[in-house]
Amino acid sequence: MKRRVVLVDDHGLFLAGVRAELGDAVDVVGEAGSVADAVPLIKERDPDVVLLDVHLPDGSGDAVINAVAPERPGVKFLALSVSDAAEDVIAVIRAGARGYVTKTIAADELAAAIERVAEGDAVFSPRLAGFVLDAFRAGEEIGGDAELNELTPREREVLQLIARGYMYKEIAVRLHLSVKTVESHVSNVLRKLQLSTRHELTRWATQHRLV
Amino acid sequence: MRLPSFATSTDERALAGVCAGIARDLGVDVTLVRLVFALLALAGGAGILLYLALWAWSRSRPWWAVVMVIVTAFLILDAVGLPDRAVWGIVFVAAGLAVAWRKGGSFRMDAPLSYGGLALAGFGAILLLMGSDAPTHLLGPGAVAGALLLIGGPWLWRLALDRDAERTARIRTEERADVAARVHDSVLQTLALIQRHAQEPRRVASLARRQERELRGWLYADHQFQGESLLDALSAAAADVEELHGVRVELASAGDAPADNALVLAAREAMTNAAKFSGAEEIDVYQEVTADEIAVFVRDRGKGFDRAAVPADRKGIAESIEARLHRAGGIATVTSKPGEGTEVELRLPR
């Protein structure tokens, strides 16, 4: 069964390109170019996955997620963009996106990412992995719920390899783990990213600009 | 070390011009020198012999000179009233040192010391030390210490000089290696590209312009990436490689730091290698800055290679990446296997 996908992006050219590249791999059931258009469209079409640009003309991607998620908990979001600031990407992930890829991603990899997100797994591009490592590192000594506020050494290792461009199965070989275990580490990191109470993760944005 | 020439002077000479020559070399009045020689002549004819010795020296007959100087020393010491035994001891030490010095006397570290000369000097020292007469208590140890100083001094001095020379040479070599790496990365690559696109005049012109800009920037700026952040510099390098070689470069980062020349250039070379040789369409670059280290990883999922099979004249990895980072105080590791892609790991302590 093909995944039903809604594309939300304000660049017509990019939309056309993605549609053409994905071809028969998925079923594109709708397109929108703004937050205002996207929210009702997603609610109406109820797709499996929404490909969501981090930046839209009338707001950022997390606005779409916040408006849709309460009513359509089954819809999964995959964020994508060209080159956004780390804090914007983190914000979209914290709002509930299951992953982040850059727009330069190859078509087959994008299709694979959509599939993975639809199944409830997380998709970490190298860039997102870097952002997350950075976010969790700032002020390691901060207290609170350590289970949520810190990455385990293993999770850190997995994220570093993702950042270096390793695929899950390559990471599994390298760390002598099963692919399933690698996936669960990544999902754990995503959960921490979304639930962490460490104010570093939110305040980090401002810090990051100063660096 | 330059020995005084003791060249004779023809201007004010009375006999062979030895005194005049010394006076000129030392910048004193010639009469004073003549007076010294005259006084020494009273000491059993030592002054006359010394005169002849210096004259022989100036006529490039060093052996005659040495022999006569030794005899002169003997005469003077005898005249001073030292016992025969001590005089002979001193003469042997002096003669031995003269031989040793002459053999190793080019003041080169690797010049062999004359063991015969040393033995002779040692024999003289023993003669001195064995003497029970009063002056030898001072003379003996003094002579030995002096001998050691004479043998070791020039050697140590030379050692210090050599170290300096070596450092200068090393700095020069490093600079040259830097230039070579630089030329290899940019100019040679551009020339190769120009040859490949010889049929496209506009492309050639733009490549040449770009190279010119880059070379100028490098020649006239001390630190090319000064003030730039590492991430910015790597982004620019990645964009360049994408444009030049038609590959995708994915850049990820955790943390940022001021750009380091060697690190950026090595990373750029690693990207260029991946773009040119791996066959992969995408290159992953990850920069990680921690409290004590900056690390950059350049990875491709291309065909990989066997390091042992790379011809030695291909300088890319050894020179432009490993040696360059090494000079900057870091470590570069290249991991590759045929069929499994390549990863270049660059680490630089902060």
Coordinates of N, CA and C in Angstrom, one line a residue, chain A residues 31-175:
Chain A
E31 N -1.2 19.4 -1.7 CA 0.0 20.3 -1.6 C -0.5 21.6 -1.0
A32 N 0.3 22.2 -0.2 CA 0.0 23.6 0.4 C 1.3 24.4 0.4
G33 N 1.1 25.7 0.4 CA 2.3 26.6 0.4 C 2.3 27.5 1.6
S34 N 1.4 27.3 2.6 CA 1.4 28.2 3.7 C 0.8 27.5 4.9
V35 N 1.0 28.1 6.1 CA 0.4 27.5 7.3 C -1.1 27.5 7.2
A36 N -1.6 28.6 6.8 CA -3.1 28.8 6.7 C -3.7 27.8 5.8
D37 N -3.1 27.5 4.6 CA -3.6 26.5 3.7 C -3.4 25.0 4.2
A38 N -2.2 24.9 4.8 CA -1.8 23.5 5.2 C -2.7 22.9 6.2
V39 N -3.0 23.6 7.3 CA -3.8 23.1 8.4 C -5.1 22.4 8.0
P40 N -6.0 23.2 7.3 CA -7.3 22.5 6.9 C -7.1 21.4 5.9
L41 N -6.1 21.6 5.1 CA -5.8 20.5 4.0 C -5.4 19.2 4.7
I42 N -4.5 19.3 5.7 CA -4.1 18.0 6.3 C -5.2 17.4 7.1
K43 N -6.0 18.3 7.8 CA -7.1 17.7 8.6 C -8.1 17.0 7.6
E44 N -8.3 17.6 6.5 CA -9.3 17.0 5.6 C -8.8 15.7 4.9
R45 N -7.5 15.7 4.4 CA -7.0 14.5 3.7 C -6.5 13.4 4.6
D46 N -6.1 13.8 5.8 CA -5.6 12.8 6.8 C -4.6 11.9 6.2
P47 N -3.4 12.4 5.8 CA -2.4 11.6 5.2 C -1.6 10.8 6.2
D48 N -0.8 9.9 5.7 CA 0.1 9.1 6.6 C 1.3 10.0 7.0
V49 N 1.8 10.8 6.0 CA 3.0 11.6 6.3 C 2.8 13.0 5.7
V50 N 3.3 14.0 6.4 CA 3.3 15.3 5.8 C 4.8 15.7 5.7
L51 N 5.2 16.1 4.5 CA 6.6 16.6 4.3 C 6.5 18.1 4.5
L52 N 7.1 18.6 5.5 CA 6.9 19.9 6.0 C 8.1 20.8 5.9
D53 N 8.0 21.9 5.2 CA 9.1 22.9 5.2 C 9.2 23.5 6.5
V54 N 10.4 23.7 7.0 CA 10.7 24.4 8.3 C 10.2 25.8 8.3
H55 N 10.4 26.5 7.2 CA 9.9 27.9 7.0 C 8.8 28.0 6.0
L56 N 7.7 28.7 6.4 CA 6.6 29.0 5.5 C 6.4 30.5 5.6
P57 N 5.8 31.0 4.5 CA 5.6 32.5 4.5 C 4.9 33.1 5.7
D58 N 3.9 32.4 6.2 CA 3.2 32.9 7.3 C 3.4 32.2 8.7
G59 N 4.6 31.7 8.8 CA 4.9 31.0 10.1 C 5.9 29.9 9.9
S60 N 6.3 29.3 11.0 CA 7.2 28.2 10.8 C 6.5 26.8 10.9
G61 N 7.2 25.8 10.6 CA 6.6 24.5 10.5 C 6.0 24.0 11.7
D62 N 6.5 24.4 12.9 CA 5.9 23.9 14.1 C 4.5 24.4 14.4
A63 N 4.2 25.6 13.7 CA 2.8 26.1 13.8 C 1.8 25.1 13.2
V64 N 2.2 24.5 12.1 CA 1.3 23.5 11.4 C 1.1 22.3 12.3
I65 N 2.3 21.8 12.9 CA 2.2 20.6 13.7 C 1.3 20.9 14.9
N66 N 1.5 22.0 15.6 CA 0.7 22.3 16.8 C -0.8 22.4 16.5
A67 N -1.1 22.9 15.3 CA -2.5 23.0 15.0 C -3.2 21.7 14.6
V68 N -2.4 20.8 14.0 CA -3.0 19.6 13.5 C -2.9 18.4 14.5
A69 N -1.8 18.3 15.2 CA -1.5 17.1 16.0 C -2.7 16.7 17.0
P70 N -3.3 17.7 17.7 CA -4.3 17.3 18.7 C -5.5 16.6 18.0
E71 N -5.8 17.0 16.8 CA -7.0 16.4 16.1 C -6.6 15.2 15.3
R72 N -5.4 15.2 14.8 CA -5.0 14.0 13.9 C -3.7 13.4 14.4
P73 N -3.8 12.7 15.6 CA -2.6 12.2 16.2 C -1.9 11.2 15.3
G74 N -2.6 10.6 14.3 CA -1.9 9.6 13.5 C -1.1 10.1 12.4
V75 N -1.2 11.4 12.1 CA -0.4 12.0 11.0 C 1.1 12.2 11.5
K76 N 2.0 11.7 10.7 CA 3.4 11.9 11.0 C 4.0 13.0 10.2
F77 N 4.9 13.7 10.8 CA 5.5 14.9 10.1 C 7.0 14.6 9.9
L78 N 7.5 14.9 8.7 CA 8.9 14.8 8.4 C 9.3 16.2 7.9
A79 N 10.2 16.9 8.7 CA 10.6 18.2 8.4 C 11.7 18.2 7.3
L80 N 11.7 19.2 6.4 CA 12.8 19.3 5.5 C 13.0 20.8 5.1
S81 N 14.2 21.1 4.8 CA 14.6 22.4 4.4 C 15.9 22.4 3.7
V82 N 16.3 23.6 3.3 CA 17.6 23.6 2.6 C 18.7 23.8 3.7
S83 N 18.7 25.0 4.3 CA 19.8 25.2 5.3 C 19.2 26.1 6.3
D84 N 18.6 25.5 7.3 CA 18.0 26.3 8.4 C 18.8 26.4 9.6
A85 N 18.5 27.4 10.4 CA 19.2 27.6 11.7 C 18.8 26.4 12.5
A86 N 19.8 25.9 13.3 CA 19.6 24.8 14.2 C 18.4 25.0 15.1
E87 N 18.2 26.2 15.6 CA 17.1 26.3 16.6 C 15.7 26.1 15.9
D88 N 15.6 26.5 14.7 CA 14.3 26.4 14.0 C 14.0 24.9 13.7
V89 N 15.0 24.2 13.4 CA 14.9 22.7 13.1 C 14.5 22.0 14.4
I90 N 15.2 22.3 15.5 CA 15.0 21.7 16.8 C 13.5 22.0 17.2
A91 N 13.1 23.3 17.0 CA 11.7 23.7 17.3 C 10.7 22.8 16.7
V92 N 10.9 22.5 15.4 CA 9.9 21.7 14.6 C 10.0 20.2 15.2
I93 N 11.1 19.8 15.5 CA 11.2 18.4 16.1 C 10.5 18.3 17.4
R94 N 10.8 19.4 18.2 CA 10.2 19.4 19.6 C 8.6 19.5 19.5
A95 N 8.2 20.1 18.4 CA 6.7 20.2 18.2 C 6.1 18.8 17.8
G96 N 7.0 17.9 17.4 CA 6.4 16.6 17.1 C 6.8 15.9 15.8
A97 N 7.6 16.6 15.0 CA 8.1 16.0 13.7 C 8.9 14.8 14.0
R98 N 8.8 13.7 13.2 CA 9.5 12.5 13.5 C 10.9 12.5 12.9
G99 N 11.3 13.6 12.2 CA 12.6 13.6 11.7 C 12.9 14.8 10.8
Y100 N 14.1 14.9 10.3 CA 14.4 16.1 9.5 C 15.4 15.7 8.5
V101 N 15.1 16.0 7.2 CA 16.1 15.8 6.2 C 16.3 17.1 5.4
T102 N 17.4 17.2 4.7 CA 17.7 18.3 3.9 C 17.1 18.1 2.5
K103 N 16.9 19.2 1.8 CA 16.2 19.1 0.5 C 17.1 18.5 -0.5
T104 N 18.4 18.4 -0.2 CA 19.3 17.8 -1.2 C 19.3 16.3 -1.2
I105 N 18.4 15.7 -0.4 CA 18.4 14.3 -0.2 C 18.0 13.6 -1.5
A106 N 18.6 12.5 -1.8 CA 18.3 11.8 -3.0 C 16.9 11.2 -3.0
A107 N 16.2 11.0 -4.1 CA 14.8 10.6 -4.2 C 14.6 9.3 -3.5
D108 N 15.4 8.3 -3.7 CA 15.2 7.0 -3.1 C 15.3 7.1 -1.6
E109 N 16.3 8.0 -1.1 CA 16.4 8.1 0.3 C 15.2 8.8 0.9
L110 N 14.7 9.8 0.2 CA 13.5 10.5 0.7 C 12.3 9.5 0.8
A111 N 12.2 8.7 -0.2 CA 11.1 7.7 -0.2 C 11.3 6.8 1.0
A112 N 12.5 6.4 1.3 CA 12.8 5.5 2.4 C 12.5 6.2 3.7
A113 N 12.8 7.5 3.8 CA 12.6 8.3 5.0 C 11.1 8.4 5.3
I114 N 10.3 8.6 4.2 CA 8.9 8.7 4.4 C 8.3 7.4 4.9
E115 N 8.8 6.3 4.4 CA 8.3 5.0 4.8 C 8.7 4.8 6.3
R116 N 9.9 5.2 6.6 CA 10.3 4.9 8.0 C 9.5 5.8 9.0
V117 N 9.2 7.0 8.6 CA 8.4 7.9 9.5 C 7.0 7.4 9.6
A118 N 6.5 6.9 8.5 CA 5.1 6.4 8.5 C 5.0 5.2 9.5
E119 N 6.1 4.4 9.6 CA 6.0 3.3 10.5 C 6.3 3.7 11.9
G120 N 6.5 5.0 12.2 CA 6.7 5.4 13.6 C 8.1 5.5 14.0
D121 N 9.0 5.2 13.1 CA 10.5 5.4 13.4 C 10.9 6.8 13.2
A122 N 12.1 7.1 13.7 CA 12.6 8.5 13.6 C 13.6 8.5 12.4
V123 N 13.7 9.7 11.8 CA 14.6 9.8 10.7 C 15.6 11.0 11.1
F124 N 16.8 10.6 11.3 CA 17.8 11.6 11.6 C 18.8 11.8 10.4
S125 N 18.7 13.0 9.9 CA 19.8 13.2 8.9 C 21.0 13.6 9.6
P126 N 22.2 13.5 8.9 CA 23.4 13.9 9.6 C 23.3 15.3 10.3
R127 N 22.7 16.2 9.6 CA 22.6 17.6 10.1 C 21.8 17.6 11.4
L128 N 20.7 16.9 11.4 CA 19.9 16.9 12.6 C 20.7 16.3 13.8
A129 N 21.4 15.2 13.5 CA 22.2 14.6 14.5 C 23.2 15.5 15.1
G130 N 23.8 16.3 14.3 CA 24.8 17.3 14.8 C 24.1 18.3 15.6
F131 N 22.9 18.8 15.2 CA 22.1 19.8 16.0 C 21.8 19.3 17.3
V132 N 21.4 18.0 17.3 CA 20.9 17.4 18.6 C 22.1 17.2 19.6
L133 N 23.2 16.7 19.0 CA 24.4 16.6 19.9 C 24.8 17.9 20.5
D134 N 24.7 18.9 19.7 CA 25.0 20.3 20.2 C 24.1 20.7 21.3
A135 N 22.8 20.5 21.0 CA 21.7 20.9 22.0 C 21.9 20.2 23.3
F136 N 22.2 18.9 23.2 CA 22.3 18.2 24.5 C 23.6 18.4 25.2
R137 N 24.6 18.9 24.5 CA 25.9 19.1 25.1 C 25.9 20.4 26.0
A138 N 25.2 21.4 25.5 CA 25.3 22.7 26.1 C 24.9 22.6 27.6
G139 N 25.8 22.8 28.5 CA 25.5 22.7 29.9 C 25.1 21.4 30.4
E140 N 26.1 20.4 30.2 CA 25.8 19.0 30.6 C 25.5 18.9 32.1
E141 N 26.0 19.9 32.9 CA 25.9 19.7 34.3 C 24.5 20.0 34.8
I142 N 23.6 20.5 33.9 CA 22.3 20.9 34.4 C 21.6 19.7 35.0
G143 N 20.9 20.0 36.1 CA 20.2 18.9 36.8 C 18.9 18.4 36.2
G144 N 17.9 18.2 37.0 CA 16.6 17.7 36.5 C 16.6 16.3 36.3
D145 N 15.7 15.9 35.4 CA 15.5 14.5 35.1 C 16.6 14.0 34.1
A146 N 17.6 13.3 34.7 CA 18.8 13.0 33.9 C 18.4 12.0 32.8
E147 N 17.4 11.2 33.0 CA 17.0 10.2 32.0 C 16.6 10.9 30.8
L148 N 15.9 12.1 30.9 CA 15.4 12.8 29.8 C 16.4 13.9 29.3
N149 N 17.1 14.4 30.3 CA 18.0 15.6 29.9 C 19.3 15.3 29.4
E150 N 19.7 14.0 29.4 CA 21.0 13.7 28.9 C 21.0 12.5 28.0
L151 N 21.9 12.5 27.1 CA 22.1 11.3 26.2 C 23.0 10.3 26.8
T152 N 22.7 9.0 26.6 CA 23.6 8.0 27.1 C 24.8 8.0 26.2
P153 N 25.9 7.4 26.7 CA 27.1 7.3 25.8 C 26.8 6.6 24.5
R154 N 26.0 5.6 24.5 CA 25.6 4.8 23.4 C 24.8 5.7 22.4
E155 N 23.9 6.4 22.9 CA 23.1 7.3 22.0 C 23.9 8.3 21.4
R156 N 24.8 8.8 22.2 CA 25.8 9.8 21.6 C 26.6 9.2 20.5
E157 N 27.1 8.0 20.7 CA 27.9 7.3 19.7 C 27.1 7.1 18.4
V158 N 25.8 6.7 18.6 CA 25.0 6.5 17.4 C 24.8 7.8 16.7
L159 N 24.5 8.9 17.4 CA 24.2 10.1 16.8 C 25.5 10.7 16.0
Q160 N 26.7 10.4 16.7 CA 27.9 10.9 16.0 C 28.1 10.2 14.7
L161 N 27.8 8.9 14.7 CA 28.0 8.2 13.4 C 27.0 8.6 12.4
I162 N 25.8 8.9 12.8 CA 24.8 9.5 11.9 C 25.3 10.8 11.3
A163 N 25.8 11.6 12.2 CA 26.3 12.9 11.7 C 27.4 12.7 10.7
R164 N 28.2 11.7 10.9 CA 29.3 11.4 10.0 C 28.9 10.8 8.7
G165 N 27.6 10.5 8.6 CA 27.1 10.1 7.3 C 26.9 8.5 7.2
Y166 N 26.9 7.9 8.4 CA 26.7 6.4 8.4 C 25.2 6.1 8.3
M167 N 24.8 5.1 7.6 CA 23.5 4.6 7.6 C 23.2 3.7 8.8
Y168 N 22.0 3.5 9.1 CA 21.7 2.6 10.3 C 22.4 1.3 10.2
K169 N 22.3 0.6 9.0 CA 22.9 -0.7 9.0 C 24.5 -0.7 9.1
E170 N 25.0 0.4 8.6 CA 26.5 0.6 8.8 C 26.8 0.8 10.3
I171 N 26.0 1.6 10.9 CA 26.2 1.8 12.4 C 26.1 0.5 13.1
A172 N 25.1 -0.3 12.8 CA 24.9 -1.5 13.4 C 26.1 -2.4 13.3
V173 N 26.7 -2.5 12.1 CA 27.9 -3.3 11.9 C 29.0 -2.7 12.8
R174 N 29.2 -1.4 12.7 CA 30.3 -0.8 13.4 C 30.3 -1.0 14.9
L175 N 29.0 -0.9 15.5 CA 28.9 -0.9 16.9 C 28.5 -2.3 17.4

